Coordinates of C-alpha atoms in Angstrom, one line a residue:
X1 CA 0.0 0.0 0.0
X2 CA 1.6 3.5 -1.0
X3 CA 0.3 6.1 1.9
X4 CA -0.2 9.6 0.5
X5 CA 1.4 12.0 2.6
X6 CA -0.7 14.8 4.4
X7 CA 0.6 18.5 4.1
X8 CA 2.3 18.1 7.8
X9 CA 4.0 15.1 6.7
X10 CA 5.5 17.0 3.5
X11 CA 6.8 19.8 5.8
X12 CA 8.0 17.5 8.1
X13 CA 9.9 15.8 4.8
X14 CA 11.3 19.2 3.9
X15 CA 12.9 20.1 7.2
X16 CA 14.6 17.4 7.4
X17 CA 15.7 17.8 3.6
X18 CA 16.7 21.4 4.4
X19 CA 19.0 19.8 7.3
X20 CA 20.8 17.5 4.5
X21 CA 21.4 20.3 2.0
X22 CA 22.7 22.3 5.0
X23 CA 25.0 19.3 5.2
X24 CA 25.6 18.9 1.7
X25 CA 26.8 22.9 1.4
X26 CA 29.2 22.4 5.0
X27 CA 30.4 19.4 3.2
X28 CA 31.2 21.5 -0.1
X29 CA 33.8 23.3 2.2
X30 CA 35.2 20.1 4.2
X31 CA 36.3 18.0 1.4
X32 CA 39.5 17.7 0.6
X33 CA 42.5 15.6 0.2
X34 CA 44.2 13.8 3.1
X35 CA 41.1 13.3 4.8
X36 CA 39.6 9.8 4.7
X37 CA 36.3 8.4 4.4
X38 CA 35.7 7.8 8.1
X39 CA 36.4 11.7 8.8
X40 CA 33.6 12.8 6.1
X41 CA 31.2 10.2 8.1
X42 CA 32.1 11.6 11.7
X43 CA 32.0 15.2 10.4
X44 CA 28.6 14.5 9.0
X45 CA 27.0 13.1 12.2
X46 CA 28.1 15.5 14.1
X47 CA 26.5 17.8 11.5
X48 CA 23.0 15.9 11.7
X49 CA 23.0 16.0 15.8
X50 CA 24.0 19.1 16.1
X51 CA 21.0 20.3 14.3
X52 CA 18.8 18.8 16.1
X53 CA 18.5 15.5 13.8
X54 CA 19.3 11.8 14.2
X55 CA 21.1 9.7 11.1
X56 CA 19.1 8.0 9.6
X57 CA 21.3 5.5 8.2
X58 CA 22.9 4.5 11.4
X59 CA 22.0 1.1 12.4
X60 CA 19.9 0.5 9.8
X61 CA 19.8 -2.9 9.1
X62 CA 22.7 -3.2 11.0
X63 CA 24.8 -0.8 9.1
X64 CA 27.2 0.9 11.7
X65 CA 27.7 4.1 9.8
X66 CA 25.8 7.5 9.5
X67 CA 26.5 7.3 6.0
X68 CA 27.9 6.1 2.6
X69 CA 30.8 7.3 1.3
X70 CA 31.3 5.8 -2.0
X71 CA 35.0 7.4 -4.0
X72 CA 35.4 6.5 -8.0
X73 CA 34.3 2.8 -8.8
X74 CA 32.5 2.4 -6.0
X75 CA 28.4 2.6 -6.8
X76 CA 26.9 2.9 -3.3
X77 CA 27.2 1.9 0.2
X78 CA 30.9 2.6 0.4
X79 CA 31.6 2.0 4.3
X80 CA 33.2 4.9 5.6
X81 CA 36.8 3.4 6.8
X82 CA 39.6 5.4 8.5
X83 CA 42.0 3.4 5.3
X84 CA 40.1 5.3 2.6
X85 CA 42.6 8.6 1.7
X86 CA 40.7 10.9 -0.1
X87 CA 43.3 12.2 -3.0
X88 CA 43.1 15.4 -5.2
X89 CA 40.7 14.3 -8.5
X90 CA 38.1 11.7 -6.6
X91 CA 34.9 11.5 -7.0
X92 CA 33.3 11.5 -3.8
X93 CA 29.2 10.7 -3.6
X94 CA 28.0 11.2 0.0
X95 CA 24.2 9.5 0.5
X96 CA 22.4 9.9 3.8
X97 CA 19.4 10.0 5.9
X98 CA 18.0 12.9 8.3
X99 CA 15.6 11.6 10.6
X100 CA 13.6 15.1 12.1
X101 CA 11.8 14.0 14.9
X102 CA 10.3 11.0 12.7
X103 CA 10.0 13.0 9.7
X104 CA 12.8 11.6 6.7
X105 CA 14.4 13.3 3.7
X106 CA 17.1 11.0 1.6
X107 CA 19.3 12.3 -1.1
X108 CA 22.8 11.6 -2.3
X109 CA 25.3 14.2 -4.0
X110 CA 28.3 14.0 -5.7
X111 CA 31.5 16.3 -5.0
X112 CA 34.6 16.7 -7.2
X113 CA 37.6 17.0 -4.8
X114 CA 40.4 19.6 -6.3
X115 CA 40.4 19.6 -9.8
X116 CA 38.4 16.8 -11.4
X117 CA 39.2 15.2 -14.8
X118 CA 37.2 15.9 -17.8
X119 CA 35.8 12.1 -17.7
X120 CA 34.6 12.5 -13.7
X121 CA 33.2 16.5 -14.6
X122 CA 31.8 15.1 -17.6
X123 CA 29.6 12.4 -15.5
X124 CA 28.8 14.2 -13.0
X125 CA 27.0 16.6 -15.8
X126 CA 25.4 13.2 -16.9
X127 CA 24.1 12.0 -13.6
X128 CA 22.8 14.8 -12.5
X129 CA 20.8 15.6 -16.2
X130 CA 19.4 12.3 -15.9
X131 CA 18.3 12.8 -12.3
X132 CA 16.1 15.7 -13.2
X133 CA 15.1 14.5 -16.3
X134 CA 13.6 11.3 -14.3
X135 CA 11.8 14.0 -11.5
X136 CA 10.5 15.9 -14.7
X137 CA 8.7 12.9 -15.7
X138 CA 7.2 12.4 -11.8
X139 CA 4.0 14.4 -12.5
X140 CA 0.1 12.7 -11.3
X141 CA -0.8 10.8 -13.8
X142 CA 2.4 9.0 -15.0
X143 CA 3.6 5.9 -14.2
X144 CA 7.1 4.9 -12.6
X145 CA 8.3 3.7 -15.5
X146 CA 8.1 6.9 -17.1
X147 CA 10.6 7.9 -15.1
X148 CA 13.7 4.7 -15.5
X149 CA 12.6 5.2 -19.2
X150 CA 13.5 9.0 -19.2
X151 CA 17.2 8.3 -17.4
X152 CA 18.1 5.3 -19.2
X153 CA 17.4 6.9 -22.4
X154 CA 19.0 9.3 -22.1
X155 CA 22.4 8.3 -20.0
X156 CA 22.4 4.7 -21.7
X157 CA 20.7 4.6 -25.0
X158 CA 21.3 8.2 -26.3
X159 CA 25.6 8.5 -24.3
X160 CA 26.5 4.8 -23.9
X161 CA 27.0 4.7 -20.6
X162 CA 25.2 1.9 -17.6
X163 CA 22.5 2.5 -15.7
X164 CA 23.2 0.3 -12.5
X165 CA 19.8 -2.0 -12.4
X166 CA 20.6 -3.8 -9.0
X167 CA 20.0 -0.8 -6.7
X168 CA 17.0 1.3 -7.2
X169 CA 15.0 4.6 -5.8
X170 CA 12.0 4.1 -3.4
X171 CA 9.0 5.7 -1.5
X172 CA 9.7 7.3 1.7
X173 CA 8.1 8.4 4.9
X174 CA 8.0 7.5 8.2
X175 CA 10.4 4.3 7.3
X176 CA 13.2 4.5 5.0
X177 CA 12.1 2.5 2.7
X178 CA 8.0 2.2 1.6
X179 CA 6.4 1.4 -1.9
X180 CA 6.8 1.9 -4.4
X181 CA 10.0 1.2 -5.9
X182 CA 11.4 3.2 -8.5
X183 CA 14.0 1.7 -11.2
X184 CA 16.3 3.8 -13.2
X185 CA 15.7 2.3 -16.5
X186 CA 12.2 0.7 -17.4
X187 CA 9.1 1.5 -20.1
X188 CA 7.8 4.0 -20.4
X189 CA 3.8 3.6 -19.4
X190 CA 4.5 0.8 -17.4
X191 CA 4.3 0.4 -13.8
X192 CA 2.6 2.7 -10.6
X193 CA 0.6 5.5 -11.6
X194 CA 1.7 8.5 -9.5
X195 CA -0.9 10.3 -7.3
X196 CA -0.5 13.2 -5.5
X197 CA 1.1 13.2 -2.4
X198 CA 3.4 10.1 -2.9
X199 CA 6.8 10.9 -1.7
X200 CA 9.4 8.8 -3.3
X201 CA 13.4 9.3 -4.3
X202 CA 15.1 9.3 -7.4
X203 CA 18.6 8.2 -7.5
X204 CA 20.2 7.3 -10.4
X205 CA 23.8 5.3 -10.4
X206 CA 25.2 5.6 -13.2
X207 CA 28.6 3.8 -14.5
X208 CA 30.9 5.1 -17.3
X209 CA 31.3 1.5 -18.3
X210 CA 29.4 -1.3 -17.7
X211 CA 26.2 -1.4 -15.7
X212 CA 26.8 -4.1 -13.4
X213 CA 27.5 -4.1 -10.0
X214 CA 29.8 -6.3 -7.8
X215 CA 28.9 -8.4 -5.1
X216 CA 29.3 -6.8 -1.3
X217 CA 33.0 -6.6 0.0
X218 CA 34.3 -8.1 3.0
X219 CA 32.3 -5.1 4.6
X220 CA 28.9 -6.5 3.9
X221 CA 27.9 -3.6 2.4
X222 CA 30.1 -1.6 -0.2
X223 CA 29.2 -2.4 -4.1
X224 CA 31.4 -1.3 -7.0
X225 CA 31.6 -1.4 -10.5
X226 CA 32.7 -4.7 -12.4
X227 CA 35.3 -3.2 -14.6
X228 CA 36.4 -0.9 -12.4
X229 CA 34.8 2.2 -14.2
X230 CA 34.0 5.4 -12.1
X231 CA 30.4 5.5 -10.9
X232 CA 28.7 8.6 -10.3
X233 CA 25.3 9.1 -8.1
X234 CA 22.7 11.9 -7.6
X235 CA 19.4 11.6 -5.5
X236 CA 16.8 13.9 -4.3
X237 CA 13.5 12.9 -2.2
X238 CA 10.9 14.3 -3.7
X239 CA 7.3 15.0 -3.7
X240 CA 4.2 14.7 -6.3
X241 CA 1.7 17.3 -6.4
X242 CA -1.1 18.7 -8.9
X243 CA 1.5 21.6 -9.4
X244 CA 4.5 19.4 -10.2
X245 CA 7.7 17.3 -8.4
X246 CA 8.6 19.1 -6.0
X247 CA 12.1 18.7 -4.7
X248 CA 11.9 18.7 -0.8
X249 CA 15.9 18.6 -0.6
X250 CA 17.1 21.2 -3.4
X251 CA 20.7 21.9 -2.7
X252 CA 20.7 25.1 -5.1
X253 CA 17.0 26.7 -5.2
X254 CA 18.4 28.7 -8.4
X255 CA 18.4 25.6 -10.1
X256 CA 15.3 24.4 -8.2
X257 CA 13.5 27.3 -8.9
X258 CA 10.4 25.6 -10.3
X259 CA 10.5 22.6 -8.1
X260 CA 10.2 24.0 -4.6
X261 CA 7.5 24.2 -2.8
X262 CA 6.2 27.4 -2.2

């Protein structure tokens, strides 16, 4: 059952998507190399308490991190390790939860550290086109696959590059995780038909190579590429309404400008 979210619920969302831009913005300034991956989580959670948050991530399913620092090749859940040097050129995605007082917001972003090479700036551009292009497609009366067929066409049948199938956006609330899910690639007119008030996120993975995704390392958790080809990641959480997705965690409202809620 999809539960459609009541106009306290939304506002509840977007506070708490407020607090992971805010994060997002503090983390602009705190990358950089010589740090490692376990410093970006620590800085982050300290981030998320001190503004009156909880991690959302942390112990979630047993996963012992606040969030998931993935660097080049690695597609999603990279466990943030004290071993992981972060070096001029990296490709850094950063994905977490803020849990407001019950109220949850997910998005991932992507940050260049130093000067990135044409082929990392060049997916990044990518990523993030197909992202929007996907939330320009969540509107009431289209179905789910409207949107996977709107990213994958254009990142992997127009460019060439892979659309990582295994891992996939979702609906969101009160739990992380709630129906529907929402692919990356798919048909278009197939699938959910999207109603006002669902709140769901659209991340798309995408791989400069192939698509396909490793099994877990050691860690349990961290997925990478199978030919060690860079993998970049964008999400937001958004929201449907009669007037439009709207983006309840826009990390630059000029770009946002028609997607935020008013």
């Amino acid at each position: 059952m999809i539960a459609l979210k009541s106009t306290r619920e939304i506002e509840g969302m977007q506070a708490a998507g407020d607090i992971l831009a805010g994060l997002f913005h503090a983390l602009e300034d705190y990358l950089k190399p010589g740090i490692t991956t376990w410093d970006i989580d620590h800085f982050s959670y300290q981030y998320i308490i001190d503004h009156d948050a909880t991690p959302g991530e942390l112990n979630f399913e047993g996963y012992k991190f606040s969030t998931c620092v993935s660097v080049n090749d690695v597609i999603c859940h990279g466990c943030p390790s004290k071993d992981v040097l972060i070096k001029n050129g990296d490709l850094v995605k950063v994905d977490t939860v803020i849990d407001y007082h019950g109220y949850l917001s997910d998005a991932c972003h992507a940050f260049a550290v130093g000067q990135p090479s044409a082929e990392v700036q060049k997916l990044m551009d990518v990523t993030l086109k197909a992202l929007y292009l996907g939330i320009d497609q969540a509107v009431v009366g289209n179905r789910i696959g409207d949107i996977g067929f709107a990213i994958q066409d254009y990142a992997e049948n127009q460019l060439g590059y892979g659309v990582v199938r295994d891992y996939i956006g979702h609906g969101i609330g009160p739990t992380m995780h709630e129906d529907p899910d929402v692919p990356h690639y798919g048909t278009a007119g197939h699938g959910t038909r999207l109603k006002a008030g669902m709140t769901i996120t659209i991340e798309p993975m995408i791989n400069v190579g192939d698509w396909g995704c490793s099994d877990p390392a050691a860690d349990g958790w961290t997925i990478s590429t199978i030919d060690g080809s860079l993998s970049c990641q964008y999400e937001h959480t958004i929201v449907i309404t009669t007037d439009g997705p709207k983006i309840l965690t826009s990390f630059d409202h000029e770009l946002d400008a028609k997607y935020l809620l008013k």
